[in-house]
Coordinates of C-alpha atoms in Angstrom, one line a residue:
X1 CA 225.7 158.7 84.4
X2 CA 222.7 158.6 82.0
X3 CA 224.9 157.0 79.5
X4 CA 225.9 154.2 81.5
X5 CA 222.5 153.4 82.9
X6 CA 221.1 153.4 79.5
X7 CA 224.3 150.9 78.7
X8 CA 223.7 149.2 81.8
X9 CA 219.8 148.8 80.6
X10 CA 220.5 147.2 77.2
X11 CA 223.7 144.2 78.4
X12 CA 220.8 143.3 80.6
X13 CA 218.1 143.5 78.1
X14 CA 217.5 140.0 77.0
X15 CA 221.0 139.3 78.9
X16 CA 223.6 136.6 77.1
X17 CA 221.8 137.0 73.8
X18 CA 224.0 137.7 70.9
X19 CA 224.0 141.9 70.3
X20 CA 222.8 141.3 66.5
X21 CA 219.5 139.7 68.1
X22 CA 219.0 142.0 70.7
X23 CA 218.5 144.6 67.9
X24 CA 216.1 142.8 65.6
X25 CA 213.8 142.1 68.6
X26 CA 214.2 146.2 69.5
X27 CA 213.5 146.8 65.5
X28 CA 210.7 144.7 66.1
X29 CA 209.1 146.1 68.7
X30 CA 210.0 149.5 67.3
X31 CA 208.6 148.4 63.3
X32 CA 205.0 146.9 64.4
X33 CA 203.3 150.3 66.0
X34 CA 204.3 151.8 62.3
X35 CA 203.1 149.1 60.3
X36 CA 199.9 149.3 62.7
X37 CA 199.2 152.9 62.8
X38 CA 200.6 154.1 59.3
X39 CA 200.4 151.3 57.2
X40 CA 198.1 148.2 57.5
X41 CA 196.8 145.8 60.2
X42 CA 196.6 143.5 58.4
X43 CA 200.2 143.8 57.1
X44 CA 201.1 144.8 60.7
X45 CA 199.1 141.7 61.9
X46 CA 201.6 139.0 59.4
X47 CA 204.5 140.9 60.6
X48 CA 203.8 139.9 63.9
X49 CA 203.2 136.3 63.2
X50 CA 206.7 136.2 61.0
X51 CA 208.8 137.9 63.9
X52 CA 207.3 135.2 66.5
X53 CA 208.3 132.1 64.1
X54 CA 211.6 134.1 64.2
X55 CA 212.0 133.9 68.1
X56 CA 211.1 130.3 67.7
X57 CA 213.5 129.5 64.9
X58 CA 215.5 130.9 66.9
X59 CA 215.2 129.2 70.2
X60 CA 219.1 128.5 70.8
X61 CA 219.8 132.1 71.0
X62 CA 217.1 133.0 73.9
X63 CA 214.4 131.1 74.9
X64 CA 211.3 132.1 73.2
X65 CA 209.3 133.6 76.2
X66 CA 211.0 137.0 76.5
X67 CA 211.3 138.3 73.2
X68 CA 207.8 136.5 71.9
X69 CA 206.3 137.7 75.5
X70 CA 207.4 141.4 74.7
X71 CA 206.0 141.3 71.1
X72 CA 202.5 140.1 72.5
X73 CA 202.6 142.3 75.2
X74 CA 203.3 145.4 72.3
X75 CA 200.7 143.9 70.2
X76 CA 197.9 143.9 73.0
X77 CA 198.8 147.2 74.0
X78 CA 198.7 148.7 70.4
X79 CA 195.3 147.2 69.7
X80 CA 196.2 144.2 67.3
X81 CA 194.0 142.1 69.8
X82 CA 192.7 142.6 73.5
X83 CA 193.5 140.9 76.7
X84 CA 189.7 139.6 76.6
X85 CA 190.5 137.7 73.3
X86 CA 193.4 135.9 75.1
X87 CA 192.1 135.6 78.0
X88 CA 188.9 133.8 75.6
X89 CA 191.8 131.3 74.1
X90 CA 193.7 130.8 77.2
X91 CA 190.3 129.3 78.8
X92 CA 189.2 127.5 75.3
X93 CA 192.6 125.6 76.0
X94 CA 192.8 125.1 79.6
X95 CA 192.9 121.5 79.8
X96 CA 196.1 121.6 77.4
X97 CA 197.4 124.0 80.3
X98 CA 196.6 121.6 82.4
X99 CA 198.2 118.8 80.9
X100 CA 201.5 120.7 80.8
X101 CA 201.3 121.8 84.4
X102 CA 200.4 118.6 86.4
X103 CA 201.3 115.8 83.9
X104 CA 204.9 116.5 83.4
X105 CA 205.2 117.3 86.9
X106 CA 203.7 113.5 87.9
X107 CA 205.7 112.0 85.5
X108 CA 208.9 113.5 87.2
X109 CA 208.4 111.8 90.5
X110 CA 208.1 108.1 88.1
X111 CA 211.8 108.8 86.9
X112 CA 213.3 105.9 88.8
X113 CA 211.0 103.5 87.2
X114 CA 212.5 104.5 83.4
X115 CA 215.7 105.1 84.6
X116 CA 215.8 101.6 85.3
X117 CA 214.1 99.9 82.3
X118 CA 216.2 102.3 80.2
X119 CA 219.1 101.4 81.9
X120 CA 218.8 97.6 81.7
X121 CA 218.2 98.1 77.7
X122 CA 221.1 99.2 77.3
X123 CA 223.5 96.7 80.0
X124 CA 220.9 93.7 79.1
X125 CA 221.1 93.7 75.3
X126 CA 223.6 93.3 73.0
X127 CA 222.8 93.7 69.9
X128 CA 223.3 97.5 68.6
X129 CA 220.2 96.8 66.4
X130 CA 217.6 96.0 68.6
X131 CA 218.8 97.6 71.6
X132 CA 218.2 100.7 68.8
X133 CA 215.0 99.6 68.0
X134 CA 214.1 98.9 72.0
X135 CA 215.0 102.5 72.4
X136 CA 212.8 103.8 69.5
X137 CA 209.8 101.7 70.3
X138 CA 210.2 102.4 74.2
X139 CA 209.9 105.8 73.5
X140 CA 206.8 105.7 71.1
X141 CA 204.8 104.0 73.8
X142 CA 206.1 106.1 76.2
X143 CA 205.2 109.5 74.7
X144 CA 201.6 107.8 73.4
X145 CA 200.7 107.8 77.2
X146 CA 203.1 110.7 78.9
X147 CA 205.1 114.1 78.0
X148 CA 207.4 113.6 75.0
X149 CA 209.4 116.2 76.9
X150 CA 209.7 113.9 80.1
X151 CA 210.7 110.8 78.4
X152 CA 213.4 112.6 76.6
X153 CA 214.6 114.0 79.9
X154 CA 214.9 110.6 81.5
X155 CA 216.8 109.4 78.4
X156 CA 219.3 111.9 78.7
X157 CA 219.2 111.1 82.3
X158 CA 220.6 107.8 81.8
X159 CA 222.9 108.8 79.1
X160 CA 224.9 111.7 81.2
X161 CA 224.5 108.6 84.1
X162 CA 226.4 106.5 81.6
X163 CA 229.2 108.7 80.1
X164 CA 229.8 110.4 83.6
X165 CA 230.4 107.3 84.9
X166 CA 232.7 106.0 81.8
X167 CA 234.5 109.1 81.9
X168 CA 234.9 108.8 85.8
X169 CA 236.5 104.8 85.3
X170 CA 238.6 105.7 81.8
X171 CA 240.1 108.6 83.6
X172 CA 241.5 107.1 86.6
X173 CA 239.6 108.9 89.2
X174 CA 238.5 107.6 92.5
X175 CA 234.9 105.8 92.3
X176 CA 233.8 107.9 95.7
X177 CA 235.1 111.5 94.5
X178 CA 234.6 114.3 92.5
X179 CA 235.1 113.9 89.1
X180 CA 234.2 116.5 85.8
X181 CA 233.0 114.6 83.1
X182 CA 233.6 117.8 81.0
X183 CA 236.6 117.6 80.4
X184 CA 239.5 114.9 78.8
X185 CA 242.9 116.6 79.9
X186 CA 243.3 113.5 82.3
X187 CA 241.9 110.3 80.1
X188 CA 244.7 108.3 78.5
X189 CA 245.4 108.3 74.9
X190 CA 244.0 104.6 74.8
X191 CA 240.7 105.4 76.4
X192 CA 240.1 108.4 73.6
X193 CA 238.8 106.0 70.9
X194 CA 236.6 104.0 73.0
X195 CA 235.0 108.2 74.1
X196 CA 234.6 108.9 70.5
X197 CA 232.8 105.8 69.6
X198 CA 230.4 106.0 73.4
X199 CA 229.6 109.1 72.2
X200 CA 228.8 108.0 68.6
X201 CA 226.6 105.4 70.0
X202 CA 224.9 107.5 72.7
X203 CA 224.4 110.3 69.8
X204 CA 222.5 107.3 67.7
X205 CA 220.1 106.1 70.9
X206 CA 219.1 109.3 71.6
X207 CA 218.3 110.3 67.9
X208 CA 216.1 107.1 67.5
X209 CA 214.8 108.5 71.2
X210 CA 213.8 111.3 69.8
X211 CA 212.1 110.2 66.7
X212 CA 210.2 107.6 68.7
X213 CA 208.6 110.4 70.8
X214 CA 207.6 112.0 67.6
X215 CA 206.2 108.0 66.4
X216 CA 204.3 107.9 69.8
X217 CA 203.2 111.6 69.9
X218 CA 200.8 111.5 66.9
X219 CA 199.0 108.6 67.9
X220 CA 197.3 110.3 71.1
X221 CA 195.6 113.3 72.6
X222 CA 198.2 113.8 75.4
X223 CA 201.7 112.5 73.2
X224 CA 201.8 116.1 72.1
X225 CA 200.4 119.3 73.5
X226 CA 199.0 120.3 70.2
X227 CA 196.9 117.1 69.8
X228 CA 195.1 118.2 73.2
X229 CA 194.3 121.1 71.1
X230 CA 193.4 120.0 68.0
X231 CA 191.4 116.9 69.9
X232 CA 189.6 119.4 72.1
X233 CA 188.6 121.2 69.1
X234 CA 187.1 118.6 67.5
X235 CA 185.5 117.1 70.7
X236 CA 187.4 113.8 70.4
X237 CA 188.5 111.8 73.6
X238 CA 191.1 109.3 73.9
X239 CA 190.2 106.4 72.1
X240 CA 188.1 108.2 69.5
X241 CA 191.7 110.7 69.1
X242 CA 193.6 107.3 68.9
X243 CA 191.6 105.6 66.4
X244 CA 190.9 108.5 64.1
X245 CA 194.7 109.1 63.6
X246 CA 195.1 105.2 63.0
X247 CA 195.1 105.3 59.1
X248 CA 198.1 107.4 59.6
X249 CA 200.2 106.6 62.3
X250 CA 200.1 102.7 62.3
X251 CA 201.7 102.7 59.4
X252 CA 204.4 105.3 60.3
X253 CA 205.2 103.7 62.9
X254 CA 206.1 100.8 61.3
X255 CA 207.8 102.5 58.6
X256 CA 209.5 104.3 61.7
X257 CA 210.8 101.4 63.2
X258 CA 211.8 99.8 59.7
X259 CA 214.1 103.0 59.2
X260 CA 215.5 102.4 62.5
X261 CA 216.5 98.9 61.6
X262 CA 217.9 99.8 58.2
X263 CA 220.1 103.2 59.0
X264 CA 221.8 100.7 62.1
X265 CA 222.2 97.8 59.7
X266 CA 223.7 99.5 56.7
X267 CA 225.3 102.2 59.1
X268 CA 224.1 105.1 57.1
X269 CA 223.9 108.6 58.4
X270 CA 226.0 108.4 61.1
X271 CA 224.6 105.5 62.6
X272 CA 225.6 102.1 63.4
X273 CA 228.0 102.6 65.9
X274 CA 228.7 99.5 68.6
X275 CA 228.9 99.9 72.0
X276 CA 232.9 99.8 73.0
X277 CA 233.9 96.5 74.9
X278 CA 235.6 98.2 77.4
X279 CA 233.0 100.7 78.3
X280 CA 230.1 98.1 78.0
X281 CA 232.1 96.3 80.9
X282 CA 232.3 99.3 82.9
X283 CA 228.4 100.0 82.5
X284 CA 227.7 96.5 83.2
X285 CA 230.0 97.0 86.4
X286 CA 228.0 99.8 87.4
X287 CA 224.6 98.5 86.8
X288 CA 225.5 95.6 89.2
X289 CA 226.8 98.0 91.5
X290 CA 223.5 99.8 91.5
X291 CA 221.3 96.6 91.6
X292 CA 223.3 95.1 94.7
X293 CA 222.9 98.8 97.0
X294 CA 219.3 98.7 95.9
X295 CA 217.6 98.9 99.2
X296 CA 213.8 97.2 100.0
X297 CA 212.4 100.6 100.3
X298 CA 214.1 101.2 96.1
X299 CA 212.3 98.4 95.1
X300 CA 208.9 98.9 96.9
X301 CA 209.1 102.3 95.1
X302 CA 209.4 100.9 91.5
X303 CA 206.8 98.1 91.9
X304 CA 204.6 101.6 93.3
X305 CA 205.9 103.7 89.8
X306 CA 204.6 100.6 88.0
X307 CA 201.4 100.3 89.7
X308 CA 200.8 103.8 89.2
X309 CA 201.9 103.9 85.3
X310 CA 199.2 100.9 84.6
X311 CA 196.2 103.8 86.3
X312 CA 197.6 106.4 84.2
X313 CA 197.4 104.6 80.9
X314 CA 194.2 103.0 82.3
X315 CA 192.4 106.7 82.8
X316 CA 193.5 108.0 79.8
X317 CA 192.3 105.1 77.9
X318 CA 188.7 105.3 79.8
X319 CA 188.9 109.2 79.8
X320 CA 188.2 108.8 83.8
X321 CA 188.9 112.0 83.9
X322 CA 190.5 115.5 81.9
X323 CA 193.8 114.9 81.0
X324 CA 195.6 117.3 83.7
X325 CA 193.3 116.2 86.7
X326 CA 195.0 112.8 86.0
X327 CA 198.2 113.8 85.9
X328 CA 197.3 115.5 89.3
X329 CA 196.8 112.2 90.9
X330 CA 199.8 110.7 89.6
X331 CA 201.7 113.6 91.4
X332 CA 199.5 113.0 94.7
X333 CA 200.0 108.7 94.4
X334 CA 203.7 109.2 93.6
X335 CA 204.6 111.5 96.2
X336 CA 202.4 109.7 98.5
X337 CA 203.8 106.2 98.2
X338 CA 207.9 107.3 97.2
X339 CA 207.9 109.5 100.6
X340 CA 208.5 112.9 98.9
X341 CA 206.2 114.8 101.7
X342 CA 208.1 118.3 101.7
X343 CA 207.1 121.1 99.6
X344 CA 209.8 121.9 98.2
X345 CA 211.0 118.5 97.0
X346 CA 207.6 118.5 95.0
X347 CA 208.1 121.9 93.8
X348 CA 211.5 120.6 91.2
X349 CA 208.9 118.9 89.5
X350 CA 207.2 121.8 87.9
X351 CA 210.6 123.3 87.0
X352 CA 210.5 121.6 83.7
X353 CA 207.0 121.9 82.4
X354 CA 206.2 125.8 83.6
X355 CA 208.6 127.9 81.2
X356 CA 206.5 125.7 78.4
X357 CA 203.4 126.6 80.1
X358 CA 204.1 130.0 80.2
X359 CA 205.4 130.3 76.5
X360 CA 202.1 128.5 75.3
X361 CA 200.2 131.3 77.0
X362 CA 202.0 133.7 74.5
X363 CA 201.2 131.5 71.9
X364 CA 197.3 131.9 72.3
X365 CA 198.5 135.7 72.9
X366 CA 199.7 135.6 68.6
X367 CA 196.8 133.1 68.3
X368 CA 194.4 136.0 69.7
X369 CA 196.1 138.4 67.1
X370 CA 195.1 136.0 64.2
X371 CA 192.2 135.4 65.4
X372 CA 191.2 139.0 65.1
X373 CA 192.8 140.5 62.2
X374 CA 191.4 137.9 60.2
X375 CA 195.1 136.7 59.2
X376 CA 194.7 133.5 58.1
X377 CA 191.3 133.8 56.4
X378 CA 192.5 134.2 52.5
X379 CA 194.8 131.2 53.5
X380 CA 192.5 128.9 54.6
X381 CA 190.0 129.8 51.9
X382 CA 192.6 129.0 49.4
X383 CA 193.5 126.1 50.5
X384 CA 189.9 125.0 50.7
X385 CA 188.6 125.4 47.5
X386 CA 190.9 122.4 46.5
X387 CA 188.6 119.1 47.0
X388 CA 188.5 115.5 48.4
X389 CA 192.0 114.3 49.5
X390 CA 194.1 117.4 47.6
X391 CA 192.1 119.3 49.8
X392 CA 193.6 117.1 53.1
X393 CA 197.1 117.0 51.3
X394 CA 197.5 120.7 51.3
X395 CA 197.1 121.1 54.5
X396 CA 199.3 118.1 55.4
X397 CA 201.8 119.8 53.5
X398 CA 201.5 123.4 54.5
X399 CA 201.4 122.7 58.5
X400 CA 204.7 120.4 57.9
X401 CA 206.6 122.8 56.1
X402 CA 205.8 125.6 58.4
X403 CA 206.4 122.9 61.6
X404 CA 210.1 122.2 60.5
X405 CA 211.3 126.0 60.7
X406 CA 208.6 126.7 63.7
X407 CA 206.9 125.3 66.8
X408 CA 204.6 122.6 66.0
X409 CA 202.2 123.8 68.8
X410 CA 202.2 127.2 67.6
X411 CA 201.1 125.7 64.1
X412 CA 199.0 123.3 64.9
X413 CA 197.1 125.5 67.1
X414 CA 196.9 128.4 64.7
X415 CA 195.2 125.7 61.5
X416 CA 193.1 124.2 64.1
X417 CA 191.3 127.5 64.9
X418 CA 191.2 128.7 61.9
X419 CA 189.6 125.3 60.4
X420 CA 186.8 125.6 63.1
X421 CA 186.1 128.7 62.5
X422 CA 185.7 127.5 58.6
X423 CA 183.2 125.0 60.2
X424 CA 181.3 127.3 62.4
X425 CA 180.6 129.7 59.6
X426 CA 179.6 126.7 57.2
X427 CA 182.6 126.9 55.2
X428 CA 182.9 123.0 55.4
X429 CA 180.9 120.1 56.8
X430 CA 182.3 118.4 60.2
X431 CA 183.3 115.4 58.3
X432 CA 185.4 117.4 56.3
X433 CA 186.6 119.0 59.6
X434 CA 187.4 115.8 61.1
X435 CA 189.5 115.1 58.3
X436 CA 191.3 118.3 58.1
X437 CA 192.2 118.0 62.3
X438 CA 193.6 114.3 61.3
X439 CA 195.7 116.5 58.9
X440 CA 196.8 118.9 60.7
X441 CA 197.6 116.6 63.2
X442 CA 199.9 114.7 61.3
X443 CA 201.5 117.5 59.6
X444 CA 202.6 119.2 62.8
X445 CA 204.0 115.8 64.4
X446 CA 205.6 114.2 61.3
X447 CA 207.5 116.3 59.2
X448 CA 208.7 118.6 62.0
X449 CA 211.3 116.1 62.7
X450 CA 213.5 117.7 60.4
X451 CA 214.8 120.3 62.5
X452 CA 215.1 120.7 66.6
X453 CA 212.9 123.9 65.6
X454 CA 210.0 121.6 65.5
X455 CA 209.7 119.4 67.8
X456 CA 210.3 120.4 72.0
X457 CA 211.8 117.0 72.5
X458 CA 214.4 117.3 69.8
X459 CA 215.0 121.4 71.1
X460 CA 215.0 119.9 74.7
X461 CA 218.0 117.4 73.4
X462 CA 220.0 120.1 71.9
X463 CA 219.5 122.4 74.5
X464 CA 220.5 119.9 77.4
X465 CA 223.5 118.9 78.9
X466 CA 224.6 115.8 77.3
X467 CA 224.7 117.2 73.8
X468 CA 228.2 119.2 74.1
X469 CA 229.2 116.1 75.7
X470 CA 228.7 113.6 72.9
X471 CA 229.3 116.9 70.3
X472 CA 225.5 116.6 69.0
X473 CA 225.3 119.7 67.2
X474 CA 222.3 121.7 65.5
X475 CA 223.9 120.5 61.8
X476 CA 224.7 116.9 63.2
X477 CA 221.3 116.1 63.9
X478 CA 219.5 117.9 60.9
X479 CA 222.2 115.5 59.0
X480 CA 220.7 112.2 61.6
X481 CA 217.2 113.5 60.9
X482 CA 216.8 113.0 57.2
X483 CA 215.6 109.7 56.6
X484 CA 213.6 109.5 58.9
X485 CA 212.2 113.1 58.1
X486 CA 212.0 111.4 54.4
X487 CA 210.5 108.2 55.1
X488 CA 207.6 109.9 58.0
X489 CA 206.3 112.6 55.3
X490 CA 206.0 110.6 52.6
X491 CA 204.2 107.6 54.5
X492 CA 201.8 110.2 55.9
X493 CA 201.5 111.9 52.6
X494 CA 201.0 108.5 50.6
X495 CA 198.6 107.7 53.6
X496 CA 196.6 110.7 53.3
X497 CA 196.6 111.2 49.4
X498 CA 195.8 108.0 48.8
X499 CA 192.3 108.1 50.4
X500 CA 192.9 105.5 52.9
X501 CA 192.0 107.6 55.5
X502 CA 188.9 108.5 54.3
X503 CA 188.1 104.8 53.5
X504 CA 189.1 103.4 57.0
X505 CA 187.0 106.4 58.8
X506 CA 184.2 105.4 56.8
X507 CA 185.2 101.8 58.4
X508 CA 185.4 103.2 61.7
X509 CA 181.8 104.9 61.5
X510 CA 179.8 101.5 60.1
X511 CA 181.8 99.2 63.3
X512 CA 180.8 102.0 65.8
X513 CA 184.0 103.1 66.6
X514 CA 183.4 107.0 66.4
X515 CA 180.7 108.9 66.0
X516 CA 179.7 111.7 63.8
X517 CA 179.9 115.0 65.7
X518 CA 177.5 118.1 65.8
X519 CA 178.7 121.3 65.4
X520 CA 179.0 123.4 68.3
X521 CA 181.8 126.1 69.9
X522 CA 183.3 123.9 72.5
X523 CA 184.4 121.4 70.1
X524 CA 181.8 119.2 69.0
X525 CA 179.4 117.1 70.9
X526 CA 178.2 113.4 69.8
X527 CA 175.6 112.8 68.5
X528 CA 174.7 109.0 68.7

């Protein structure tokens, strides 16, 4: 009996994972009281860090919460940190906990207003190129103003809309009945080509998707969750965020939309691929289908998403108001004027953003653990007794690196404390902490597009379920990934080596853009 109990215990600990992980988390959790009590610390302390970027790495295999949860939960019960300490950095970073909570969650009742521009990009244009580069761009100016996550979630939206209905039409079933878009035991031989090349060319839109979240998610304090933190930090707003990363990102994204242009034009790495005649005409079919049902009360609910979308970029360009209390009232004027009254209805839209929430809560949990065994301290003190813009390269370089095997947000945050400690201690000035945050910044976003590891979005895609659909595997869009992983890291390398970003902030200072900071603990306050 106690045999099968004990059996019973384990299949459900962690429950699908693969058995070989189950064990490493249990040698874990069995290694770190060791290395604590009998060893080091310190040592015990690195371990830590190392066994969390594992769980991240490997996302695919469980979600990161349980198994990064348990080894926090070990490590505040051990004595590697205390529930004060995270309780300290969960406060610290409560507006990027707000952010994830209400801002994702208002941006989920405006998914009929992308749905349709999305959609007519695609049925309107048709040029492969530029309905490529519509997608790309659409996305960077999206995720400059909303959740990189949500935009990539209505993008997938339209492209399981799109093959589900393709699949429907090419098979032969009935336009009113049930229909899985899983399987292809029933399409015709004929109709198998045109699949292979839909899916090709929805595999390309939603890589240059991706990559234009990760364009638009550099350039401001809510595109990623890890600018809130490194902006709050440094006690930059909006604007001030936007235009301090400017020396940076305009160029990238130019270079960004460039490689867009080239990979489709000289149909390199996969990409290239046309949209089928046949299923363009069914799409189109559909689309007219769609526009012809849609109903007076449809419409007055887009021009309301619109109206709506024009306060939110309007309040987070004036700073109105913290970044989740205005995601707060999109989620009150949406509901309110799209008639979703009932509790439940409004409770899907925190579906999405809370097991993110909850895993960036373990995050300031490791974060907590740094913080007070002094981990990073000989790294950062390294790395800081390089000068000028080797000094900003370095740490370009060392948060990209570690960003394409781990979470950026976990990087980004981890740098960003440890660099303001630097500052409160007198380690550095606060201009040269202003220009390590514009590093860090950028090395988290940039090169972390290598790998799904690094950026949510790209993890989101992979994990969703359009990707078995159009076979995007783990490998296939490493493979898509490279150039633009190329040409991103070396434009915000040349960028940052090249001292343009110290010259144009000196710019910014004599035209009164920004403002030089005291040095305080909540991040800086200006002084005019």
């Amino acid at each position: 009996m106690q045999q099968s109990f004990l059996d019973a215990t384990y299949r459900n600990f962690l429950g699908q994972a693969p058995k070989w992980y189950k064990l490493t988390i249990i040698g874990f959790l069995i290694l770190n009281p060791i290395l604590f009590f009998l060893i080091s610390p310190y040592i015990a302390g690195w371990a830590l860090v190392l066994e969390f970027i594992f769980t991240l790495a490997m996302a695919l295999k469980c979600y990161p919460l349980q198994p990064g949860g348990l080894l926090a939960i070990q490590a505040v019960a051990i004595g590697m940190t205390s529930s004060k300490t995270v309780l300290h950095e969960l406060t610290v970073n409560y507006e990027v906990l707000l952010l994830l909570i209400f801002m994702v969650a208002g941006i989920y009742f405006m998914k009929n207003l992308l749905l349709f521009l999305f959609t007519k990009i695609i049925t309107k244009v048709q040029s492969k190129i530029v309905v490529s580069l519509l997608f790309c761009f659409s996305s960077a100016f999206l995720s400059a103003f909303l959740d990189a996550l949500t935009v990539i979630a209505v993008i997938i939206s339209v492209a399981v809309g799109f093959y589900s209905v393709y699949h429907k039409v090419a098979s032969g079933a009935p336009s009113h009945g049930s229909h899985d878009h899983t399987s292809d035991h029933e399409l015709p031989d004929y109709s198998r080509e045109d699949l292979q090349d839909f899916r090709a060319y929805l595999r390309n839109l939603l890589m240059h998707a991706g990559v234009g979240t990760a364009l638009g998610g550099v350039m401001t304090i809510v595109g990623e969750p890890q600018n809130l933190i490194i902006g709050q930090q440094a006690g930059w707003e909006f604007a001030e965020f936007a235009i301090r990363m400017s020396p940076v990102t305009i160029p990238v994204i130019f270079c960004g939309l460039l490689t867009c242009f080239l990979v489709e034009k000289f149909k390199v790495f996969s990409y290239g691929v046309a949209l089928p005649d046949n299923v363009r005409k069914i799409l189109v079919d559909f689309d007219a289908e769609e526009t012809k049902n849609r109903t007076m009360a449809d419409k007055a609910k887009l021009v309301a998403q619109g109206a709506i979308a024009i306060w939110l970029i309007v309040g987070l360009a004036m700073h109105l108001a913290a970044v989740g209390l205005i995601g707060l009232t999109v989620i009150i004027l949406a509901t309110s004027f799209t008639g979703v009254i009932e509790e439940h209805q409004i409770g899907h839209a925190f579906e999405e953003a809370l097991p993110f929430t909850a895993l960036l809560a373990v995050f300031f949990a490791v974060v907590a653990v740094i913080v007070d065994q002094q981990l990073f301290t000989p790294v950062i003190s390294w790395v800081l007794t390089f000068e000028g813009n080797m000094q900003l390269v370095m740490f370009y370089l060392a948060n990209g690196v570690l960003s394409m095997v781990s979470d950026n947000v976990f990087v980004g945050t981890v740098y960003i404390t440890e660099v303001k400690k630097a500052l409160l201690e007198g380690q550095i000035t606060r201009d040269q902490f202003d220009m390590l945050a514009v590093a860090i910044n950028t090395g988290t976003n940039l090169p972390s597009v290598a790998t799904p590891n690094g950026q949510a979005a790209f993890l989101f895609l992979l994990t969703s379920a359009i990707a078995p659909l159009i076979r995007l595997s783990y490998g296939r869009m490493v493979y898509m990934a490279i150039p633009y992983t190329v040409v991103l890291t070396l434009v915000g390398l040349i960028t940052i080596y090249s001292g343009m970003l110290v010259e144009y902030t000196d710019m910014f200072y004599d035209m009164g853009l920004i403002h030089h900071h005291a040095i305080s603990d909540g991040g800086g306050s200006s002084s005019h």
